[in-house]
Tab-separated table of C-alpha atoms (C1' of nucleotides) in Angstrom:
chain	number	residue	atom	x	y	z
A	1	UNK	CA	65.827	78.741	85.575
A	2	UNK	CA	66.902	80.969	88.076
A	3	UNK	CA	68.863	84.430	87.470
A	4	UNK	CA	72.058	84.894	89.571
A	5	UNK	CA	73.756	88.071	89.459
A	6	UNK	CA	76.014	90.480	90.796
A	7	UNK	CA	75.154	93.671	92.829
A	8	UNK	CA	76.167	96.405	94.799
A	9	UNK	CA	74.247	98.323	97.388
A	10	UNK	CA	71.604	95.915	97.332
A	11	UNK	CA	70.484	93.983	100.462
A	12	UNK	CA	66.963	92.405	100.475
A	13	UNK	CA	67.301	91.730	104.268
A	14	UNK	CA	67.945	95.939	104.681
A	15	UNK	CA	64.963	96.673	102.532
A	16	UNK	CA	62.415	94.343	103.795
A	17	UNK	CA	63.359	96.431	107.013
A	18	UNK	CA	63.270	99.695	105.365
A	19	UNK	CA	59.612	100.096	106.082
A	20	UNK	CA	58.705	101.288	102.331
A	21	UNK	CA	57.393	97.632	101.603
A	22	UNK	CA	54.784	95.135	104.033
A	23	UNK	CA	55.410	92.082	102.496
A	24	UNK	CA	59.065	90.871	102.223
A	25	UNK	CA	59.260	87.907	104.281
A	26	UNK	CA	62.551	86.284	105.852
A	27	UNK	CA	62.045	82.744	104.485
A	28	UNK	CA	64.846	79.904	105.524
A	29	UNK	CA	68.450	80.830	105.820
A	30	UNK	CA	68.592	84.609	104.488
A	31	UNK	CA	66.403	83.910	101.601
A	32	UNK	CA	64.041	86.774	101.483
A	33	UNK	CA	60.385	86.506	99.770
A	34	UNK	CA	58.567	89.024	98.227
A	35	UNK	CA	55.030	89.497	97.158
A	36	UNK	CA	54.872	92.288	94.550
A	37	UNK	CA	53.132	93.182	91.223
A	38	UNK	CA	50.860	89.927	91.404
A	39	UNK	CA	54.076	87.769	91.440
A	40	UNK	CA	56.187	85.953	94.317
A	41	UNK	CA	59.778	86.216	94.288
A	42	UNK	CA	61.994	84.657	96.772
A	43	UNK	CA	65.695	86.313	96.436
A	44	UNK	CA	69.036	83.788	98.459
A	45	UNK	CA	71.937	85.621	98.972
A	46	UNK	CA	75.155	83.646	97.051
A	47	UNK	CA	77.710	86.151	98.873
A	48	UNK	CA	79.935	88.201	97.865
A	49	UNK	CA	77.072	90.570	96.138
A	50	UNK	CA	75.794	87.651	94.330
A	51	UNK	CA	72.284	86.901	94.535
A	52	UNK	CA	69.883	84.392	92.973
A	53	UNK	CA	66.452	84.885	92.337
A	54	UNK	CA	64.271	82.316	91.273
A	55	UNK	CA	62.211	84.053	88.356
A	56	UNK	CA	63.826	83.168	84.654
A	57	UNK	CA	65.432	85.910	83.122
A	58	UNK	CA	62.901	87.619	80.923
A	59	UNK	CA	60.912	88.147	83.886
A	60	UNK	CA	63.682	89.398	85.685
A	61	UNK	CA	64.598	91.748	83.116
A	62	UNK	CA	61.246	92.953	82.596
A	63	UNK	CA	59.751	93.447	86.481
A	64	UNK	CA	62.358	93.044	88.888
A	65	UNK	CA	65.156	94.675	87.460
A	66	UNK	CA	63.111	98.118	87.515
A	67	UNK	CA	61.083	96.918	90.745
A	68	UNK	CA	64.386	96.870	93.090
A	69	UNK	CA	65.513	99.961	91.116
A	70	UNK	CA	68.816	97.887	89.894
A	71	UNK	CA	69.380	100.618	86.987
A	72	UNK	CA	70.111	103.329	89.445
A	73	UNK	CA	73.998	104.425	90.146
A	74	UNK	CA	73.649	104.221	93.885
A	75	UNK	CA	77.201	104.647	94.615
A	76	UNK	CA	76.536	108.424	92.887
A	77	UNK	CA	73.493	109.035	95.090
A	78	UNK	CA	75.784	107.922	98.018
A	79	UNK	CA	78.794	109.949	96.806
A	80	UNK	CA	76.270	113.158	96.493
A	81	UNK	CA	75.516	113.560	99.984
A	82	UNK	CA	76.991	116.395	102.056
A	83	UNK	CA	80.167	115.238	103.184
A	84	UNK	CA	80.190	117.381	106.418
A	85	UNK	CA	76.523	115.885	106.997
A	86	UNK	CA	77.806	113.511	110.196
A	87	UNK	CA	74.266	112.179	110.682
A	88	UNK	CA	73.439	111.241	107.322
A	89	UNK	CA	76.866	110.181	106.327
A	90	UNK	CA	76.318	107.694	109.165
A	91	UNK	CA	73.210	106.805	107.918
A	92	UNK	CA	74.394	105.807	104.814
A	93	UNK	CA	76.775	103.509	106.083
A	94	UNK	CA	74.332	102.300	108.269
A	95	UNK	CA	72.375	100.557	105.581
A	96	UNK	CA	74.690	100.436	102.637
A	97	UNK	CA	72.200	98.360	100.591
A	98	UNK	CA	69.271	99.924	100.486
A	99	UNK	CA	67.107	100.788	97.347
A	100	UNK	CA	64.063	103.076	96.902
A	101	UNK	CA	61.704	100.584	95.481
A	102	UNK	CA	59.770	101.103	92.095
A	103	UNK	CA	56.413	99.591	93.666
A	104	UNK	CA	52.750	99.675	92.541
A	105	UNK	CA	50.984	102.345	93.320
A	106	UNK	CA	47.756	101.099	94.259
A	107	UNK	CA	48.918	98.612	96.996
A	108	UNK	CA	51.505	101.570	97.795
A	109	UNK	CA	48.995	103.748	98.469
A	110	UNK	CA	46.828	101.223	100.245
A	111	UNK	CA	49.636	100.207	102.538
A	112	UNK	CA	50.344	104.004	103.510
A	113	UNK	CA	46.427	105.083	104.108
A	114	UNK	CA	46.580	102.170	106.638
A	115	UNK	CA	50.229	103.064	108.005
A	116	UNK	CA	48.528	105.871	110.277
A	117	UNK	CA	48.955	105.182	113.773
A	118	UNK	CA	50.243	102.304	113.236
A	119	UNK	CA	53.357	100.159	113.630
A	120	UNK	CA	55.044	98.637	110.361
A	121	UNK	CA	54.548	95.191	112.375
A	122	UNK	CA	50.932	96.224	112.336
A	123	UNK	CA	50.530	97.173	108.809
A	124	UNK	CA	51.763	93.977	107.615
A	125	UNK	CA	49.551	92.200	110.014
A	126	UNK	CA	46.805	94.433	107.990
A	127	UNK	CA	48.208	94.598	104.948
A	128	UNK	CA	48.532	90.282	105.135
A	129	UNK	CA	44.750	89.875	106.316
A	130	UNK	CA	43.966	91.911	103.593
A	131	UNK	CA	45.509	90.214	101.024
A	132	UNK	CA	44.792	86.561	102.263
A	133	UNK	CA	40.726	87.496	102.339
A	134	UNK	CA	40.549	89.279	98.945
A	135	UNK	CA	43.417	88.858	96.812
A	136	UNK	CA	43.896	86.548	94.157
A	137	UNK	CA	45.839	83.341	95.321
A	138	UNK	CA	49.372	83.055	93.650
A	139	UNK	CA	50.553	79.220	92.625
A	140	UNK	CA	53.382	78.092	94.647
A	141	UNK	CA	52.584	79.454	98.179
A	142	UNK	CA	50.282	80.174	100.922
A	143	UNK	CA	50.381	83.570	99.898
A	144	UNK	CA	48.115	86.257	97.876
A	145	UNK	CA	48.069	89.035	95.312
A	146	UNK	CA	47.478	92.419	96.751
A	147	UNK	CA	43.411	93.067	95.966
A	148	UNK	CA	42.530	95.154	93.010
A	149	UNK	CA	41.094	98.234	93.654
A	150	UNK	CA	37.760	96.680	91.910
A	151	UNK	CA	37.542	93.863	94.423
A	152	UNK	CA	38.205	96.223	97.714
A	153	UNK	CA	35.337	98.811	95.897
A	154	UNK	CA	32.722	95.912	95.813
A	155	UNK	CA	33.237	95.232	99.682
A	156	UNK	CA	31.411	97.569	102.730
A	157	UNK	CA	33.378	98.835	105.509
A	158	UNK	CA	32.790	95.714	107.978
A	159	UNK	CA	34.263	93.383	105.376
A	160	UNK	CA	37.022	95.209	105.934
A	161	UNK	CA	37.184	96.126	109.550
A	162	UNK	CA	37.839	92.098	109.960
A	163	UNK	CA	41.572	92.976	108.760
A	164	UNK	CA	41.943	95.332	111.471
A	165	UNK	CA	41.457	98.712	109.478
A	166	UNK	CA	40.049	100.270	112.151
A	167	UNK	CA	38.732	104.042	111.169
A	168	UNK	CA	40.533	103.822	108.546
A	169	UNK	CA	38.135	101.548	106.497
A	170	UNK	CA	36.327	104.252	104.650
A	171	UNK	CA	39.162	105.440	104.043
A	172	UNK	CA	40.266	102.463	101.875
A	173	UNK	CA	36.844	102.399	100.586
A	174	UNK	CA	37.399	106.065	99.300
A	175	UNK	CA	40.364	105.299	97.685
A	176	UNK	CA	39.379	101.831	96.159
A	177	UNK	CA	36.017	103.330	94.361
A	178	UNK	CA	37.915	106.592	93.126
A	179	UNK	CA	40.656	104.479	91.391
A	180	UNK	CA	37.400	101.602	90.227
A	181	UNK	CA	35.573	104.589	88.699
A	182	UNK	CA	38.382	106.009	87.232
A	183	UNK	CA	38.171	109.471	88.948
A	184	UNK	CA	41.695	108.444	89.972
A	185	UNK	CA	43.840	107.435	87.608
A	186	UNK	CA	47.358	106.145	89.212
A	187	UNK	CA	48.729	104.854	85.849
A	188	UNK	CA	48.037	108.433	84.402
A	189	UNK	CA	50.128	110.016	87.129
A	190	UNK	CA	53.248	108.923	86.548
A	191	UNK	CA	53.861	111.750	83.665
A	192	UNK	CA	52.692	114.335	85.947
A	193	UNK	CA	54.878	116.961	87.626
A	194	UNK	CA	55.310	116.423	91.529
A	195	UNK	CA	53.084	119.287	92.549
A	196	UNK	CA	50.066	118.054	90.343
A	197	UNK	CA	50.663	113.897	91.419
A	198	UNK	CA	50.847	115.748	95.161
A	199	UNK	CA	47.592	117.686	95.194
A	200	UNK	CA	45.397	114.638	93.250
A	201	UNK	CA	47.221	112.138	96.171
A	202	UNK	CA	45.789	115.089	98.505
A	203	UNK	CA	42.151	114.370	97.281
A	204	UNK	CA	41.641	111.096	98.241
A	205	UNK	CA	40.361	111.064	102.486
A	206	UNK	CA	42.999	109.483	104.772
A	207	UNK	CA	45.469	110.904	102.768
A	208	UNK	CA	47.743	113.937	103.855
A	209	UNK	CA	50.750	115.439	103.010
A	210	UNK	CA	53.039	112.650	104.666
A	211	UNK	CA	50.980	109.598	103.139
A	212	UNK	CA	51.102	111.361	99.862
A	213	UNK	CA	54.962	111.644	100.249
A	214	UNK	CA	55.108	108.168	101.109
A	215	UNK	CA	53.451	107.297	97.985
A	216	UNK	CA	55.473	109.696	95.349
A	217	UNK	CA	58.635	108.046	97.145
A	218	UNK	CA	57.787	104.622	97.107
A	219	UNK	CA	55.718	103.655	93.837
A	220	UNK	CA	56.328	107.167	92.046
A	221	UNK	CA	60.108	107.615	92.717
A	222	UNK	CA	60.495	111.072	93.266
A	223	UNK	CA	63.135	111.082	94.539
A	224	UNK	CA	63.197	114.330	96.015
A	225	UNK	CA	60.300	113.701	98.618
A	226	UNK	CA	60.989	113.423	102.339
A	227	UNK	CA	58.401	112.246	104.123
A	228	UNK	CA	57.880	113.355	107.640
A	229	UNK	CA	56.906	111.136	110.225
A	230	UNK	CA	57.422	111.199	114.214
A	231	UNK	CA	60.833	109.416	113.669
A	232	UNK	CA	62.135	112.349	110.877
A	233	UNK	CA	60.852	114.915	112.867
A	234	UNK	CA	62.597	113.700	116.167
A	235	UNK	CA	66.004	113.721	113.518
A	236	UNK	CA	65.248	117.271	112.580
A	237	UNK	CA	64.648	118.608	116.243
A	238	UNK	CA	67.313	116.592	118.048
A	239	UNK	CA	70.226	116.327	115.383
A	240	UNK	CA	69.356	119.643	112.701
A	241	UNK	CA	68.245	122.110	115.714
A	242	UNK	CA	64.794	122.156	114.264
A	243	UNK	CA	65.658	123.115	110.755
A	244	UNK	CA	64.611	120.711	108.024
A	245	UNK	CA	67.773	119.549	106.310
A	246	UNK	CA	65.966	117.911	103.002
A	247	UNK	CA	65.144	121.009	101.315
A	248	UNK	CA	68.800	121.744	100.863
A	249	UNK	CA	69.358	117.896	100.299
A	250	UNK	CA	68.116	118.524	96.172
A	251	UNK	CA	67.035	115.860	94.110
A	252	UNK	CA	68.047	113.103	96.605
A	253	UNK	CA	66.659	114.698	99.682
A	254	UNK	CA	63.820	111.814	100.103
A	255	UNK	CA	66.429	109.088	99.594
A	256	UNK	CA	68.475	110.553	102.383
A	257	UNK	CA	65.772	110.447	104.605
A	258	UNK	CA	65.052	107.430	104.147
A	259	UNK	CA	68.748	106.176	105.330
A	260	UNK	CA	67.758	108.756	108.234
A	261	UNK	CA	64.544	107.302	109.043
A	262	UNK	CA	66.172	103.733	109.665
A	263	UNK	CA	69.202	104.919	111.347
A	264	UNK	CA	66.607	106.819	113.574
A	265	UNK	CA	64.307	104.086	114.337
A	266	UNK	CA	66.903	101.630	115.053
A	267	UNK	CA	68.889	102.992	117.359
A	268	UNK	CA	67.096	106.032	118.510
A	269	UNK	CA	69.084	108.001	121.377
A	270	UNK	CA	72.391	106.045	120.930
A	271	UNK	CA	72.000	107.642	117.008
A	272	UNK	CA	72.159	111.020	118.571
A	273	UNK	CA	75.385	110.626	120.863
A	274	UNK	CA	77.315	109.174	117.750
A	275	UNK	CA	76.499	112.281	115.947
A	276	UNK	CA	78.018	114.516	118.374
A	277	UNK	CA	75.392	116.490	119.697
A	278	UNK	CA	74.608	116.807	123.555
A	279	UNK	CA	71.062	115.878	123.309
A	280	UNK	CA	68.627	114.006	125.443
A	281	UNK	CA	66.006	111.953	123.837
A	282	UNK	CA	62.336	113.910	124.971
A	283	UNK	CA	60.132	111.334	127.355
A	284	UNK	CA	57.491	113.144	126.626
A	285	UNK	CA	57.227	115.233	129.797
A	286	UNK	CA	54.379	117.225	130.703
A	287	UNK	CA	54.482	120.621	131.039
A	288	UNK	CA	57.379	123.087	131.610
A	289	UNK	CA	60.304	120.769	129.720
A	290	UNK	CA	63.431	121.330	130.648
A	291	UNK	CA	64.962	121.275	127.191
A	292	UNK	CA	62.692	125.077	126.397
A	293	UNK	CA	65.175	127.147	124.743
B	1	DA	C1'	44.123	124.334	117.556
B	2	DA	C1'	43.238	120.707	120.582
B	3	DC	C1'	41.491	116.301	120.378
B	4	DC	C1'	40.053	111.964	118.786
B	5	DA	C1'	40.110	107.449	116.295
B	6	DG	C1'	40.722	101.181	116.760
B	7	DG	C1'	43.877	98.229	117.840
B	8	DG	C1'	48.259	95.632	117.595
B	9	DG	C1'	53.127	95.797	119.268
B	10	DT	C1'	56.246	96.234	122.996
B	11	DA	C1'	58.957	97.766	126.924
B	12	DC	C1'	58.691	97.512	131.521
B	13	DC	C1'	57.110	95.826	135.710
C	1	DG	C1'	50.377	88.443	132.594
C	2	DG	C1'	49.142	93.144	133.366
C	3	DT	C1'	49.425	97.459	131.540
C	4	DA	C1'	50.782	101.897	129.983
C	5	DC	C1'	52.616	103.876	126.182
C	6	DC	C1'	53.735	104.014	121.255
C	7	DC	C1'	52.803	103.916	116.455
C	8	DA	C1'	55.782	106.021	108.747
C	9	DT	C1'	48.531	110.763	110.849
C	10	DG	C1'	44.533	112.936	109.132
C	11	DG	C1'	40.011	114.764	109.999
C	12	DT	C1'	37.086	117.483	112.724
DNA sequence: AACCAGGGGTACC
DNA sequence: GGTACCCATGGT
């Protein structure tokens, strides 16, 4: 019943980290579970690049094959980067098995509206209340579906500020009766160029030009989107001297930052000092900071 | 263009 | 066990 295989550049543990996805779970030992496309999947590392996951094979082949983007040549998306890039180069090595997940875009975009000013810790916390209050119940676990954008349109804003949404609760609303009417049509988008899936992403409230990244990234895979969030923009001020790198990055410039983005987050300042560069991470002073050029 | 929005997470004491 | 600051921001 369950499909073991072999793979390279792929570690669950790395991408349930990654912060593109709220709800991979650390189960027992380094099994991973996932909740994703109205199906749970739990993945156990075998070693040595072998992994088992307990679906049966046409299932496999048919969601999670595309889901964890297994058909892309990673080790050509790695081999692509800038070689005199120090920071990224690092970054890749950093987390060599990370994928750019092929995820729904409803619950993708869901998960982002909610993201703002918030923790990922927090967004699952959300993105898990949400879920266990509206979503359909899966067989086999605790655990439920990510609601349908019908369900979420039917509720009011305090049904929803129970999960923690906050402000953002209209926001959700918004989104959840656009896509219910069909003024938004997320299926639709996925044949549209970038510029035109950007601008409709722009229309729904709560949604700006780093959320709508987020979402063309994550569920739409374009590939060439680089979100920019306080963690990307610390990499371009303290490591690129305040020049965006991912314009010159090309097609892959939104994979790149997400390697960035981790390597970032994770070890902040000590980052920095491995990359050569005599910088001092900004406590955000007041006034008159000493590092004005 | 500055300022605000709810509230959980967390580093530091 | 306080508490001050931070957070995959966007709207006003």
């Amino acid at each position: 019943m369950p499909v073991t295989c072999e793979l390279t550049h792929f570690d669950p543990m790395q991408i349930m980290h990654s912060g593109q996805c709220f709800r991979m779970k650390k189960v027992d030992n380094d099994a991973v579970e996932t909740i994703a496309l109205g199906r749970r999947l739990v993945i156990t590392p075998l070693g040595e690049n072998r992994f088992s996951f307990d679906c049966d094979e046409p299932t496999f082949e048919a969601v999670w094959r595309d889901y964890f983007d297994l058909r892309e040549d990673y080790r050509a998306i790695h081999a692509a980067a800038p070689a005199d890039d120090v920071f990224l180069q690092r970054a890749l090595r950093y987390s060599p098995g990370l994928r750019i997940l092929r995820q729904d875009p409803w619950e993708t975009l869901c998960g982002f509206i909610l993201s703002q000013r918030k923790n990922i810790k927090a967004i699952c916390t959300c993105v898990e209340a949400l879920c266990n209050l509206y979503g359909e119940p899966l067989p086999g676990t605790e655990r439920h579906a990510f609601p349908t954008p019908e369900r979420l349109a039917a509720l009011d804003e305090t049904d929803m500020h129970v999960c923690g949404l906050g402000y953002r609760a209209p926001y959700l609303l918004d989104a959840a009766r656009r896509v219910a009417v069909g003024k938004l049509n997320l299926k639709a988008l996925f044949q549209m160029p970038d510029e035109w899936l950007f601008e409709e992403l722009l229309q729904v409230s709560g949604v700006g030009v780093k959320v709508a990244n987020c979402v063309m990234l994550f569920a739409y895979h374009r590939l060439s989107r680089a979100p920019v969030d306080v963690w990307i923009e610390r990499v371009i001020r303290e490591v690129y001297g305040g020049v965006t790198p991912y314009p010159g990055y090309g097609p892959y410039a939104g994979m790149y930052q997400q390697f960035q983005f981790i390597l970032q987050r994770d070890e902040g300042t000590a980052a920095l000092a491995s990359a050569g560069r005599a910088v001092q991470k900004p406590r955000k002073l007041a006034a008159g900071c000493a590092c004005e050029p």
